[in-house]
C-alpha atoms as a PDB file:
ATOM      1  CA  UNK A   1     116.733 104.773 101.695  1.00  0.00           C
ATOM      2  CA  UNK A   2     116.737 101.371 101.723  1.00  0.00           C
ATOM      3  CA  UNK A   3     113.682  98.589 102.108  1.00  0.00           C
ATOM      4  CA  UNK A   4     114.320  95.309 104.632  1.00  0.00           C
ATOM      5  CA  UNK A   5     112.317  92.262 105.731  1.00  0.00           C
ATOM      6  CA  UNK A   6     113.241  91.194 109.590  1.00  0.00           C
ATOM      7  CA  UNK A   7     112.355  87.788 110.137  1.00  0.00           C
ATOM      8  CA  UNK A   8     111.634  86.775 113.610  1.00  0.00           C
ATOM      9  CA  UNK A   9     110.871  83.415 115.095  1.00  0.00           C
ATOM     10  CA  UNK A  10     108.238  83.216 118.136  1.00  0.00           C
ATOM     11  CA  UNK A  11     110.881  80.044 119.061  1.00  0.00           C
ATOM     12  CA  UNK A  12     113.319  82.385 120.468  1.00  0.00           C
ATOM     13  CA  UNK A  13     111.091  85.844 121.359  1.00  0.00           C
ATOM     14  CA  UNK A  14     108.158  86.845 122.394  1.00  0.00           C
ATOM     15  CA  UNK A  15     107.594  89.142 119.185  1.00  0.00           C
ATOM     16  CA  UNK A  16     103.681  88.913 119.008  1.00  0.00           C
ATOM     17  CA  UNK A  17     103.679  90.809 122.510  1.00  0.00           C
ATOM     18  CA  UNK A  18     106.446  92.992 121.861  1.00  0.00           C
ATOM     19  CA  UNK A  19     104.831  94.433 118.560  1.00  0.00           C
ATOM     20  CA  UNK A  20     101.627  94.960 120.745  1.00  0.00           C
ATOM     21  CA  UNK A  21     103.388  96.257 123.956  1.00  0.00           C
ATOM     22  CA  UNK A  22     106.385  98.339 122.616  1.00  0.00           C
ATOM     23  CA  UNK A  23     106.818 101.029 120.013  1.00  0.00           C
ATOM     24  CA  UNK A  24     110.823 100.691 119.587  1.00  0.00           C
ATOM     25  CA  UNK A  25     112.079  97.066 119.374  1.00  0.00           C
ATOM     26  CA  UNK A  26     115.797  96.393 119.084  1.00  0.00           C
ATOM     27  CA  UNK A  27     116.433  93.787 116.323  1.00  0.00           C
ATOM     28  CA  UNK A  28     119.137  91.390 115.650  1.00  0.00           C
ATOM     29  CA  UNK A  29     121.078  91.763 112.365  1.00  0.00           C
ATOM     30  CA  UNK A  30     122.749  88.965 111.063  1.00  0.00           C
ATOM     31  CA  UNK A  31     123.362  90.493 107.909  1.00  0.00           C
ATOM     32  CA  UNK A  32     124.106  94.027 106.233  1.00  0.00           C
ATOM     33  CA  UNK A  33     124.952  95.645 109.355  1.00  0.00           C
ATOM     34  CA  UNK A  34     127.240  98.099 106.551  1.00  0.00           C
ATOM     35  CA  UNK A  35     124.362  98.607 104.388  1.00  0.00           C
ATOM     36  CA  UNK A  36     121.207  99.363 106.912  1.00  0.00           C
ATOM     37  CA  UNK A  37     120.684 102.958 107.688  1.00  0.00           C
ATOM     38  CA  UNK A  38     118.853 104.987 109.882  1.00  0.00           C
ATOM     39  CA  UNK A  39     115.257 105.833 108.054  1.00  0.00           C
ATOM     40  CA  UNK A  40     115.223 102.812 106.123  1.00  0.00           C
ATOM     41  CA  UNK A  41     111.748 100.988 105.567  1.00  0.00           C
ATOM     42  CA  UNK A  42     111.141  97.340 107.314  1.00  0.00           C
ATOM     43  CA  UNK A  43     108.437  94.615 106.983  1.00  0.00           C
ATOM     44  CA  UNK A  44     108.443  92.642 110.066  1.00  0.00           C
ATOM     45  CA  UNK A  45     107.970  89.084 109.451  1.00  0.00           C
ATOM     46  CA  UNK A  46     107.033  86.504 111.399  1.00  0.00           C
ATOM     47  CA  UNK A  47     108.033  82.914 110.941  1.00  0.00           C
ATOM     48  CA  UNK A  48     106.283  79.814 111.852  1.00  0.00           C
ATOM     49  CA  UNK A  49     102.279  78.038 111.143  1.00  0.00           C
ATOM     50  CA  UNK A  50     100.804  81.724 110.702  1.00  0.00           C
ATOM     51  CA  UNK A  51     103.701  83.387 109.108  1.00  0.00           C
ATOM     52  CA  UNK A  52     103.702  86.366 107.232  1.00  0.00           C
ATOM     53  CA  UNK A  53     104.238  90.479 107.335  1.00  0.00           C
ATOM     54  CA  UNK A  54     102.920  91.434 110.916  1.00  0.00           C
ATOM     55  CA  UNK A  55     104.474  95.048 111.318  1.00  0.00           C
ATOM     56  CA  UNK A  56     106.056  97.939 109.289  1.00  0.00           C
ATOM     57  CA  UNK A  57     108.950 100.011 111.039  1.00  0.00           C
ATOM     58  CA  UNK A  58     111.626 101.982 110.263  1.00  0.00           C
ATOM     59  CA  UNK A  59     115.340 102.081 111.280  1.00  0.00           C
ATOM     60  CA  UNK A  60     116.153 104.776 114.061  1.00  0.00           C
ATOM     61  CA  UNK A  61     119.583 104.057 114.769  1.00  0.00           C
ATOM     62  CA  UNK A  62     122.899 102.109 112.588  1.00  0.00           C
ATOM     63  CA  UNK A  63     122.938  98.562 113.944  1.00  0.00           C
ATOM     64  CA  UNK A  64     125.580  98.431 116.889  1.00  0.00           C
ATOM     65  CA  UNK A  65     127.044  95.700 119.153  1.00  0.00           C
ATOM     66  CA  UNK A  66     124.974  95.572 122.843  1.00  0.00           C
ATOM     67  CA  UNK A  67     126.007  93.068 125.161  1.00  0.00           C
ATOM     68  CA  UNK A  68     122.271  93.078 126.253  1.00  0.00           C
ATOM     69  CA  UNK A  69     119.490  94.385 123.998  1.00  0.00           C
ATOM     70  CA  UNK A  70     117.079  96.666 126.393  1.00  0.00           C
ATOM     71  CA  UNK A  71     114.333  94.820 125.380  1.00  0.00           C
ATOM     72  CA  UNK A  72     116.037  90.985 126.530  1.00  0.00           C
ATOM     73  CA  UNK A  73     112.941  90.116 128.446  1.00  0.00           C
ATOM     74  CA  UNK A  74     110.968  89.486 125.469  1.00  0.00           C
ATOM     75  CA  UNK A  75     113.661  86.742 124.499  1.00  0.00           C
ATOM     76  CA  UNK A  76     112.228  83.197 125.510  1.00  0.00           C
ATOM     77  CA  UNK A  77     115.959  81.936 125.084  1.00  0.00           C
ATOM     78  CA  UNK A  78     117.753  85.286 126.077  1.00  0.00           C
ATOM     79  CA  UNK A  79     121.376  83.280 125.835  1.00  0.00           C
ATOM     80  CA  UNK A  80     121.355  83.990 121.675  1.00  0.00           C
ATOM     81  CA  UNK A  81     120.218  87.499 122.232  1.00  0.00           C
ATOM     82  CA  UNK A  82     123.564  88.266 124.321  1.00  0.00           C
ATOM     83  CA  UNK A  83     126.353  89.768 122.379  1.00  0.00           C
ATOM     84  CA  UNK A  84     124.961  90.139 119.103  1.00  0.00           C
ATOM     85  CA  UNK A  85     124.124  93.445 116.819  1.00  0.00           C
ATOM     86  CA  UNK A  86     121.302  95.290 117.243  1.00  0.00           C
ATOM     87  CA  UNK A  87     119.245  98.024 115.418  1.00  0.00           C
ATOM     88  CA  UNK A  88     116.325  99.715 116.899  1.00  0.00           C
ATOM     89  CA  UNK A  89     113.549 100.043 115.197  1.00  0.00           C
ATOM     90  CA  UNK A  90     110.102 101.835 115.439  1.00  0.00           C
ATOM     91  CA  UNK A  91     106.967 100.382 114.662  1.00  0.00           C
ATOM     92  CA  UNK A  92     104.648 102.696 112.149  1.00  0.00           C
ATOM     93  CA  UNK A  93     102.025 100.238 111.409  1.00  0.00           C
ATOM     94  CA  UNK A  94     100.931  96.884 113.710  1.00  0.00           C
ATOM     95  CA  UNK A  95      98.975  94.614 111.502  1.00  0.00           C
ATOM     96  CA  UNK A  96      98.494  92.290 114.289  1.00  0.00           C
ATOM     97  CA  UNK A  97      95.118  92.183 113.203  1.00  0.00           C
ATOM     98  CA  UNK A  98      95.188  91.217 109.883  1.00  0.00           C
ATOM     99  CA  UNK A  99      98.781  90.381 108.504  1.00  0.00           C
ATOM    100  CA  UNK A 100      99.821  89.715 105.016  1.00  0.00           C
ATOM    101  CA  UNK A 101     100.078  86.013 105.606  1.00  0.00           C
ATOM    102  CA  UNK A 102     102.612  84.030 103.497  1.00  0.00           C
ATOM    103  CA  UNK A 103      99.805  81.814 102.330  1.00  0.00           C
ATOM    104  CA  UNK A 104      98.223  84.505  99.835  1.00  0.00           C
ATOM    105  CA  UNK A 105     101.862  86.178  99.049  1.00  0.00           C
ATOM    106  CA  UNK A 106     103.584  83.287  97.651  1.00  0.00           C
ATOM    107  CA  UNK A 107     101.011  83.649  95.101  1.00  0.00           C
ATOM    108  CA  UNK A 108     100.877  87.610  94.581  1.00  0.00           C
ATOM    109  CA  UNK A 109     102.740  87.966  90.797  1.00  0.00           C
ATOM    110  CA  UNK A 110     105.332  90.634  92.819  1.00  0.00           C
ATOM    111  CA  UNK A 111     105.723  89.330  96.366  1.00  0.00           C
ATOM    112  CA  UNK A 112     106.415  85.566  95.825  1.00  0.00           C
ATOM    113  CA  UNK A 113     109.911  86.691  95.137  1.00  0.00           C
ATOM    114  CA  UNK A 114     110.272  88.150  98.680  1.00  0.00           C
ATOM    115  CA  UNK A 115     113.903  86.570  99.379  1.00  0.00           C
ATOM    116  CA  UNK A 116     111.954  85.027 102.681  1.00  0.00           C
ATOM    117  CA  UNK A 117     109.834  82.935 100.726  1.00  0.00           C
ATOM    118  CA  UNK A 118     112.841  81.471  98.546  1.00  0.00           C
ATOM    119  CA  UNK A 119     115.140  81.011 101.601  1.00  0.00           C
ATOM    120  CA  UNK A 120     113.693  81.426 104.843  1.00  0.00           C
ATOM    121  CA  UNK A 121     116.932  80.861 107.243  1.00  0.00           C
ATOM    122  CA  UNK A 122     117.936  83.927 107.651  1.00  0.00           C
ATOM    123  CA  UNK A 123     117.191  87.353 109.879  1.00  0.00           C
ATOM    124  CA  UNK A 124     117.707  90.444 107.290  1.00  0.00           C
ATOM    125  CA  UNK A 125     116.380  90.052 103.857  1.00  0.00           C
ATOM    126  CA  UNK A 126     116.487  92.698 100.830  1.00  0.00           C
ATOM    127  CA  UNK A 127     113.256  93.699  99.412  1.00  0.00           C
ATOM    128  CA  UNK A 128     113.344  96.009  96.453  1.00  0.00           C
ATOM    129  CA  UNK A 129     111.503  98.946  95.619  1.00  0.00           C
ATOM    130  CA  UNK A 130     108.307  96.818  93.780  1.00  0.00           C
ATOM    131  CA  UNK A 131     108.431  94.609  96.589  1.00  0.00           C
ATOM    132  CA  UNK A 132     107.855  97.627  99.424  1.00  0.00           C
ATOM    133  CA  UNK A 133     105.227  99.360  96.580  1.00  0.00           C
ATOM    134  CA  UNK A 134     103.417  96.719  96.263  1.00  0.00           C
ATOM    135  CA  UNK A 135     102.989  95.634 100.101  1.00  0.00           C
ATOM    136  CA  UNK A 136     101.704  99.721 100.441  1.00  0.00           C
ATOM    137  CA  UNK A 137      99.190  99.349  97.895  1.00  0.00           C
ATOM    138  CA  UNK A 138      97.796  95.920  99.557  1.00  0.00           C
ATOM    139  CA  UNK A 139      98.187  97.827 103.095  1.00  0.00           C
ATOM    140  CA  UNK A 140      95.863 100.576 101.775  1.00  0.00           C
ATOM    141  CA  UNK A 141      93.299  98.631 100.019  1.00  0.00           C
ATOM    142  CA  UNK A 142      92.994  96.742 103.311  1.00  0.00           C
ATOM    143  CA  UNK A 143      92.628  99.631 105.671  1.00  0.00           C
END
């Protein structure tokens, strides 16, 4: 099993409402689509003024090339959602509530290396093992 940051941008999708309206989302993948697997852990990120870890999901299927993800109505710009790669994924905790905002992790000892923080223009980020522990431990001292 592998750990993954998504990264999405509220520019091109509507991913506030579709982590609080859907439990399966269908994500692009830029990057790794050899080395994502089904099972595999992922903290969903979201980019912008507020951004930070908003979701956690895992990988349900091996990321595949759609002509048109089933979720395209959540795109705002659905033109760079067609013909692309695509994993689903499932949504095991919403933390729409109270997200781990980038603000306090670029200072946490462990997470201020998340590869999102360092280089931010990207979809699919790596997290290692420490990284995923330590966002678990914050995510139970929190709820």
């Amino acid at each position: 099993m592998a750990y993954w940051l998504f990264q999405a941008n509220p520019k091109y999708s509507q991913i506030l409402t579709s982590i609080r309206e859907l439990l399966v989302l269908y994500w692009l993948v830029t990057r790794y689509n050899d080395e994502i697997t089904v099972d595999d852990q992922v903290l969903i990120w979201i980019a912008g003024k507020q951004a930070g870890i908003y979701a956690i999901a895992r990988v349900l299927e091996l990321p595949q090339f759609l002509d048109r993800p089933p979720d395209l109505a959540y795109w705002t710009t659905p033109m760079r959602a067609i013909g692309r790669f695509y994993t689903p994924v499932e949504f095991t905790q919403k933390l729409l509530d109270a997200p781990l905002l980038k603000s306090w992790l670029q200072h946490d000892p462990v997470l201020r290396k998340l590869p999102v923080l360092r280089t931010p223009r990207s979809t699919n980020f790596e997290v290692t093992q420490e990284q995923w522990q330590r966002v678990e431990a914050l995510l139970q001292r929190q709820y």
